Short mmCIF file of C-alpha atoms in Angstrom, two decimals:
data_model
loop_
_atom_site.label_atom_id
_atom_site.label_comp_id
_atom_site.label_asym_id
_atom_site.label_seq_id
_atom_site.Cartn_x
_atom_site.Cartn_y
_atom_site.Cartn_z
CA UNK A 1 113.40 124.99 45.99
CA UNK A 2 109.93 125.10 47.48
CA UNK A 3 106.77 126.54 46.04
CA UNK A 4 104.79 126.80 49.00
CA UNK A 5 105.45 129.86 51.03
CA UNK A 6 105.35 128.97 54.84
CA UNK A 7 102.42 130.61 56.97
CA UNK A 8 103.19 133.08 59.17
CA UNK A 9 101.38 133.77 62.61
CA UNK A 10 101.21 136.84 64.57
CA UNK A 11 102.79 136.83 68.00
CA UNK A 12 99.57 136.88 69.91
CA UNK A 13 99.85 139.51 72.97
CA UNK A 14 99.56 138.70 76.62
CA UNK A 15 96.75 139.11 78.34
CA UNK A 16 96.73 142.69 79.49
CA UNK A 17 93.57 142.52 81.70
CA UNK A 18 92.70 142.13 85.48
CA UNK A 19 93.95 138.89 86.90
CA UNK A 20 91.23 137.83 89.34
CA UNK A 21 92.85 134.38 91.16
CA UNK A 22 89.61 134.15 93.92
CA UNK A 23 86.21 134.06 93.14
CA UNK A 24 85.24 131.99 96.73
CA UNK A 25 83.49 134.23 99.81
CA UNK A 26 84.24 131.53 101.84
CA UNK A 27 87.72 129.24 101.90
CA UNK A 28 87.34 126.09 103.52
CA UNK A 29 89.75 123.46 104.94
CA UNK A 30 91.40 120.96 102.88
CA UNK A 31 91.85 117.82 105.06
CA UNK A 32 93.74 115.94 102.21
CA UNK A 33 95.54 117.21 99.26
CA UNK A 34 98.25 115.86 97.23
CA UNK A 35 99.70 116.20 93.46
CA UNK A 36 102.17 113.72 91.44
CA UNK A 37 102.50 112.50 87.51
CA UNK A 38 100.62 109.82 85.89
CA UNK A 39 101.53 107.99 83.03
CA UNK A 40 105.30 108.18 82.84
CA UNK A 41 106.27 105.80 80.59
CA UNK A 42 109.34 104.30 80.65
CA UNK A 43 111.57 101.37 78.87
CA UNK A 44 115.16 100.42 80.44
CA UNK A 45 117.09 98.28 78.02
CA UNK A 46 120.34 96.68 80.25
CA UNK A 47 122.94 96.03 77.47
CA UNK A 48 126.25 94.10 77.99
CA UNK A 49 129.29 95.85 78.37
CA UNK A 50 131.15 96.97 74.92
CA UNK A 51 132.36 93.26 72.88
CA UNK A 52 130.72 91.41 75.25
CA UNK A 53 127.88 89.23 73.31
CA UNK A 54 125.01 88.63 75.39
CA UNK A 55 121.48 88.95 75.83
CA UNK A 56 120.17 92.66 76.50
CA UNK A 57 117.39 92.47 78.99
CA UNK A 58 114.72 94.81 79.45
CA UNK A 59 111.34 96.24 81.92
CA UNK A 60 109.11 99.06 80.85
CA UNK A 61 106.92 100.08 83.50
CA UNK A 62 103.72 102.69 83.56
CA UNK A 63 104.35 105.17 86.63
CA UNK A 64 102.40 106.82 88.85
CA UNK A 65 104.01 109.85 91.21
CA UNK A 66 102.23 110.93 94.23
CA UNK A 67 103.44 114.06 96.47
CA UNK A 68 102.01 114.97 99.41
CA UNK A 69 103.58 118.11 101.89
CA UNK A 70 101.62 120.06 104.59
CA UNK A 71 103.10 123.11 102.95
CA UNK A 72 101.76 122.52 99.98
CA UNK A 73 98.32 123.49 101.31
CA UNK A 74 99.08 127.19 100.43
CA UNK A 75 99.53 126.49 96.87
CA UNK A 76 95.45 125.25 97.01
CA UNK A 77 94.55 128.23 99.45
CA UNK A 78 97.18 130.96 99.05
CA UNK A 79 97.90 130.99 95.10
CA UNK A 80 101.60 130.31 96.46
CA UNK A 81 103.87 127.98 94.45
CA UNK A 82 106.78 127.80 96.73
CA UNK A 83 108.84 124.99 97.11
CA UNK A 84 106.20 123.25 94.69
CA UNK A 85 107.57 120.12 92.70
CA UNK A 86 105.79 120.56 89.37
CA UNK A 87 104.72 118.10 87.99
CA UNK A 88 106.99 118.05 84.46
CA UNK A 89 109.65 117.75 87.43
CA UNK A 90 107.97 114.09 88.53
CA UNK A 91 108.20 113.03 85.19
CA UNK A 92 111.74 113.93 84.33
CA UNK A 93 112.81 112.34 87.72
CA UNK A 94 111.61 109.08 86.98
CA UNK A 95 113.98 108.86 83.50
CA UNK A 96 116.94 110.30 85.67
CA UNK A 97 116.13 106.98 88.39
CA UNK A 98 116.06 104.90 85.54
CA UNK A 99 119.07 105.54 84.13
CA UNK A 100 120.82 105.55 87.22
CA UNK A 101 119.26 101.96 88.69
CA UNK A 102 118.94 98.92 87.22
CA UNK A 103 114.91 98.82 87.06
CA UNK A 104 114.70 95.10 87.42
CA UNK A 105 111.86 95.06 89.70
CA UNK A 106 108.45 97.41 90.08
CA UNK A 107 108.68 97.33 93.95
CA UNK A 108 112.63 98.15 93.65
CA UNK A 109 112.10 100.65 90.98
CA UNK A 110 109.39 101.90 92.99
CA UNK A 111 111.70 102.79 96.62
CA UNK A 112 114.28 103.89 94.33
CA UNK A 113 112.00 107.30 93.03
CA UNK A 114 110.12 107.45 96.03
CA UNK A 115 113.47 107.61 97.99
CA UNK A 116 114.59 110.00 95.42
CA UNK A 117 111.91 111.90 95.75
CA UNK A 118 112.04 111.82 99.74
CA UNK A 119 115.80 112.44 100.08
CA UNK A 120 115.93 115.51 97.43
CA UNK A 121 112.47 117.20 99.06
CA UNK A 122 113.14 117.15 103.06
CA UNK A 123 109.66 119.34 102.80
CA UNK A 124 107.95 116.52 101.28
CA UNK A 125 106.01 113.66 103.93
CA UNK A 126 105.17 111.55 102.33
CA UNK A 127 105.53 110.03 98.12
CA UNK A 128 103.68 107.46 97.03
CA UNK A 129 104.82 105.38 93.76
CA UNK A 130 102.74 103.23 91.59
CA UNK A 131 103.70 100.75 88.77
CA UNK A 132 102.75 98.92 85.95
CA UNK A 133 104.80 96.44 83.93
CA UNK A 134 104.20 95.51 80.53
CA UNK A 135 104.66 91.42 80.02
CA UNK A 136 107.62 91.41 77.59
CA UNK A 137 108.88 88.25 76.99
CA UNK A 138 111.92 86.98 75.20
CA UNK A 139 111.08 85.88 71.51
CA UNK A 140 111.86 82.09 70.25
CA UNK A 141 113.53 81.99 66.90
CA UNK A 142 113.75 78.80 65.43
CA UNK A 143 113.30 77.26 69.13
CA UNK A 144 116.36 79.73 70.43
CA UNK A 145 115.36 82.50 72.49
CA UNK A 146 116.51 85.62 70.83
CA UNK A 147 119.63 87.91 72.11
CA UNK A 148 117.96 91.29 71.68
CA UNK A 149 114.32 90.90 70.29
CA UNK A 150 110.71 90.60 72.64
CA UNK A 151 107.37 89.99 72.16
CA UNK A 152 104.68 91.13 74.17
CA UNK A 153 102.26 89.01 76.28
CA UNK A 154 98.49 88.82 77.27
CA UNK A 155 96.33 90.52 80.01
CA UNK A 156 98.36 89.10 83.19
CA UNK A 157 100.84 92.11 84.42
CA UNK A 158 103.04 92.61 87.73
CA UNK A 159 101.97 95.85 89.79
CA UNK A 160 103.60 97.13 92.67
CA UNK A 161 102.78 100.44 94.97
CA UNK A 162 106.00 101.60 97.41
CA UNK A 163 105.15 104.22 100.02
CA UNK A 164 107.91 106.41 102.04
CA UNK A 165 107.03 108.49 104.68
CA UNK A 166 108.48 110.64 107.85
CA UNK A 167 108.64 110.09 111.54
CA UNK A 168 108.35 113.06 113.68
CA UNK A 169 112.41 113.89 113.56
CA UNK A 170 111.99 113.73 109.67
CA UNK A 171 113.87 110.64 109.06
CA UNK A 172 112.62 108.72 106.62
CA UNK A 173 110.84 105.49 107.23
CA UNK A 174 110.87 102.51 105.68
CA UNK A 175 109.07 101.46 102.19
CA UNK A 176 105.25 99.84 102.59
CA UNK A 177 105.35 98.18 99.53
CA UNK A 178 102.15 95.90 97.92
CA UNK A 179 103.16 93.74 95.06
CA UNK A 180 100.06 92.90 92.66
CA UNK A 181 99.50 90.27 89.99
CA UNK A 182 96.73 91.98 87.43
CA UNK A 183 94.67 90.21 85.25
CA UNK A 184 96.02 86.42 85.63
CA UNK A 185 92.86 84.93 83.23
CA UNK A 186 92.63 81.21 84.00
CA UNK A 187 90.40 78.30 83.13
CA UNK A 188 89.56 74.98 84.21
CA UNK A 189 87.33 72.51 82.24
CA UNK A 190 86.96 70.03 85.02
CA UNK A 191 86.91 69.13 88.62
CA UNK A 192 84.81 72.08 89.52
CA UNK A 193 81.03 72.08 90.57
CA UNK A 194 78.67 74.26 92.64
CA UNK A 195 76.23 72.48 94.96
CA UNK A 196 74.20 72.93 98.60
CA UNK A 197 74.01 76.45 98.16
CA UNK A 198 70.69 78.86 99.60
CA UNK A 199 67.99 77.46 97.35
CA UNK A 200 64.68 79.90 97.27
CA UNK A 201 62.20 81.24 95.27
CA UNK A 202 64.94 83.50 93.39
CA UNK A 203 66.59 81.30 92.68
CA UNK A 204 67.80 79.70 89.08
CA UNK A 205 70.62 78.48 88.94
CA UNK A 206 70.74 74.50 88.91
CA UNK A 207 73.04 72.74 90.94
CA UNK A 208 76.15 70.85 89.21
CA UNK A 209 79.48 68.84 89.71
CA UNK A 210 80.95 69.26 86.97
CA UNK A 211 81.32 72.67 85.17
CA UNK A 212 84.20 75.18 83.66
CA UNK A 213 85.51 77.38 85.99
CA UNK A 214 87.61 80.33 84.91
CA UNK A 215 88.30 83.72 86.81
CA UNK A 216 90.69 87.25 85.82
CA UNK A 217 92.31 86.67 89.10
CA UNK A 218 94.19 89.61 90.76
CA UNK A 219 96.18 89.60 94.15
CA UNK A 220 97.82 91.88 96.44
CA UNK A 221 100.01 91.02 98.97
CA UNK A 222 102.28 92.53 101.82
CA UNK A 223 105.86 91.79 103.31
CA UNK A 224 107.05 91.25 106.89
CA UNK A 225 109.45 93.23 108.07
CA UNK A 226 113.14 92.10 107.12
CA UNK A 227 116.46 92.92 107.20
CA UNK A 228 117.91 92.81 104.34
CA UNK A 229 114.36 93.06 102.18
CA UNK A 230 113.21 90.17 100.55
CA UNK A 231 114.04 89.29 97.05
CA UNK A 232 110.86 91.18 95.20
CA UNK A 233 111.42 88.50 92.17
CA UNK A 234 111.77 85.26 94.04
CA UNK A 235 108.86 86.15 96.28
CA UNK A 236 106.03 86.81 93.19
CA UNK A 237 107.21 83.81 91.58
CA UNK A 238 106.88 82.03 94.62
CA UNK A 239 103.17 83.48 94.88
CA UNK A 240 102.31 83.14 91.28
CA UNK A 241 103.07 79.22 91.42
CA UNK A 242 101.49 78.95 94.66
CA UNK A 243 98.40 80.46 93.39
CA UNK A 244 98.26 78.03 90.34
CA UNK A 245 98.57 75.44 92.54
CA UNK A 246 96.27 76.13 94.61
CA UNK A 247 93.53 76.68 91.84
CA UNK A 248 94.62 73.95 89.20
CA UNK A 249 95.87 71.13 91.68
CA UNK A 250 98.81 68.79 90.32
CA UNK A 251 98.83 68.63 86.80
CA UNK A 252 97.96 65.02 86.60
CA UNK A 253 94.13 64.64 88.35
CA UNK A 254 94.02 68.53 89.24
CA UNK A 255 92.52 69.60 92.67
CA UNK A 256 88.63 69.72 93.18
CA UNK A 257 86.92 73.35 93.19
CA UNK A 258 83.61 73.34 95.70
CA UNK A 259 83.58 76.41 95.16
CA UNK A 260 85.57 79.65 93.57
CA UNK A 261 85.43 80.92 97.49
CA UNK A 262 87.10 77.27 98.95
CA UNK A 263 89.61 77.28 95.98
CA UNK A 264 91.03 80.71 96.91
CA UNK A 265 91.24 79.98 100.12
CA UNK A 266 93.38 77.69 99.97
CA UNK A 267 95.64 79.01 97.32
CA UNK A 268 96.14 81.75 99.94
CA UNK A 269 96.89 78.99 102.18
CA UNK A 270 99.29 77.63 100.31
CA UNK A 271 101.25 80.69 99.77
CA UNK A 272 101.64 82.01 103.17
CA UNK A 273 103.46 78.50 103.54
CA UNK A 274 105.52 78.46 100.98
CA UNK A 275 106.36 82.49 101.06
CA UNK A 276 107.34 83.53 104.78
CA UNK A 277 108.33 87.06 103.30
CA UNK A 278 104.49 87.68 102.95
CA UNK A 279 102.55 89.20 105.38
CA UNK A 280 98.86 88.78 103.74
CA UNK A 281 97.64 88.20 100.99
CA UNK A 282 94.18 89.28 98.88
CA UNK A 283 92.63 87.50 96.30
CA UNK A 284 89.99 89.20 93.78
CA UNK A 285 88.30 87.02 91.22
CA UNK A 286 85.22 88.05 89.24
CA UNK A 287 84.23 85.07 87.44
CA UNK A 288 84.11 84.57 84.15
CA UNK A 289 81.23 82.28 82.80
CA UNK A 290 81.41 79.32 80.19
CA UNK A 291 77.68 77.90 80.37
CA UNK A 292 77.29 74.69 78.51
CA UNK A 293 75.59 75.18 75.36
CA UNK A 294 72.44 72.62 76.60
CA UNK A 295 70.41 74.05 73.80
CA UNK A 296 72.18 71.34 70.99
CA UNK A 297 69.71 69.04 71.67
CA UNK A 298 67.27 70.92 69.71
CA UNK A 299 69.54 71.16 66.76
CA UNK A 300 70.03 67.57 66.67
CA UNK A 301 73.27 67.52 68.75
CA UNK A 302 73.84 66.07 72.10
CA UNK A 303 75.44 68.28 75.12
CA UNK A 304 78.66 65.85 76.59
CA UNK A 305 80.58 69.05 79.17
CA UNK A 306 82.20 69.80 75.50
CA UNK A 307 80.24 72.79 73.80
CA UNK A 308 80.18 76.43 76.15
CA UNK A 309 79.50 79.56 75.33
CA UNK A 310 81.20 82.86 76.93
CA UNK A 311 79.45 85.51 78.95
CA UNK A 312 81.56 88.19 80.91
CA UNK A 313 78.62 90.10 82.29
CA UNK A 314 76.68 90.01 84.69
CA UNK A 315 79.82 88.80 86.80
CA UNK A 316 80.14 87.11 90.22
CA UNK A 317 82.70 88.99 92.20
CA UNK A 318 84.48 87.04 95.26
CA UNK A 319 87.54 88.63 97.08
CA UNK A 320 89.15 86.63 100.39
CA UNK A 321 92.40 88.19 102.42
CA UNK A 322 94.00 85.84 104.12
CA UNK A 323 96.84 87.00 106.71
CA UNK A 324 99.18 85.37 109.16
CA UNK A 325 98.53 84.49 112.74
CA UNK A 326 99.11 86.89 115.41
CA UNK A 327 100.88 89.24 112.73
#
């Protein structure tokens, strides 16, 4: 048996006191209001049925709930919680969606709680999902990819916001969704260059044809109406190859970069062709600097474009949005 006696605490008593809920003299209005649930973590593991040997698959995804309902005004103004969705109630929704959907996309996942949330809450007008993926990949054993096992990948992650509102007869309309690739970090150590730019006293910055370039490139993009939607997966893979295409050129020679500006560009370009589900597209890409290292020739070496050093601040930022014509 134990020798330590457990500690025991007092019940402590309510709070017995005066309740003051307003302190204001004046209320004022509230042109925008809305509450949700951030951070709902989730994994969904999709196992084969019972005997069956096969691979079990899985997403885990980061979510973000947003509410919004004119009557939820009063619960700011009124100290009235009626009809409120609290917020533990957004988070347990999401794990009762999971389990009943199969979770294989953010953007899917994403309609599926929003239209949840929109279908169980006729009082609600609008909800608003967010969601982060974590990059789990299959693991290689022995050069076999691995039935059950996963190992997790770098910075680059798939991001998708779904929005569901109301027309005026309360029906529900249908999904905005934005797909996003976060934090693709890419390099090339050729066939890039920076020349016949503004040249004044300010500036530094020597002119060159042949430097690294390397970016943590994010994009957004939209979908054109469709009937039945477009396939979520086929589209970003379409986008993510397009993208590297655009920025890397064929793998033998590569494509030349004029400039981080011209190279997006026409990555863009190149998607809108090869992706007719997308309606626009937005490119962000804050560079990330290798400068050569020109000081070896005062430690005896010789600079050939094969020593850089890293700097990540200060950082050029350059965002284009390209979008279709007459869309």
């Amino acid at each position: 048996s134990s020798c330590v006696t457990p500690l025991r605490f007092a019940e402590a008593a309510p709070y017995a006191g005066p309740k003051e809920t307003d302190l204001r003299e004046t209320s004022y209005p509230i042109p925008e209001h809305y509450h949700g649930k951030w951070r709902v973590r989730v994994l969904k593991v999709r196992r084969p049925p019972a005997g069956v040997e096969a691979r079990h698959e899985i997403n885990e995804y980061n979510v973000r709930v947003y509410l919004w309902s004119p009557d939820y005004e009063k619960v700011f103004t009124n100290n009235d919680n009626a009809d409120l969705v609290a917020t533990d109630t957004c988070k347990n929704t999401v794990y009762v969606v999971a389990k009943r959907t199969a979770c294989e996309t953010p953007e899917q996942f994403g309609i599926d709680i929003a239209t949840h949330f929109m279908t169980e809450y006729p009082f609600l007008s609008k909800c608003k999902i967010e969601l982060d993926e974590k990059p789990w990949g299959r693991a290689i054993v022995n050069g076999e990819e691995h039935d059950h096992s996963f190992v997790l990948g770098g910075t680059e992650h798939k991001r998708a916001s779904v929005e569901i509102g109301r027309d005026s007869l309360g029906k529900l309309l249908r999904p905005t969704v934005i797909s996003s690739i976060v934090g693709m970090t890419i390099l090339k150590t050729t066939q890039s260059g920076f020349t016949g730019y503004l040249q004044d006293k300010y500036t530094l910055l020597p002119e060159t044809e042949e430097r690294c370039l390397a970016t943590e490139l994010c994009a957004d993009w939209t979908f054109m109406k469709s009937d039945p939607p477009p396939d979520y997966a086929a589209v970003r893979k379409a986008v993510r190859e397009q993208l590297k295409l655009g920025i890397f050129g064929p793998a033998r020679g590569g494509v030349y970069s004029a400039s981080l500006q011209a190279t997006i560009y026409d990555a863009g370009c190149l998607v809108l062709d090869a992706a007719p589900h997308v309606k626009d597209l937005q490119i962000f890409t804050p560079n990330l600097h290798y400068l050569p290292a020109s000081f070896l020739d005062r430690l005896g070496e010789k600079f050939e474009d094969d020593i850089f050093y890293p700097i990540d601040s200060p950082s050029g930022t350059i965002c284009c949005k390209v979008v279709r014509k007459n869309v």
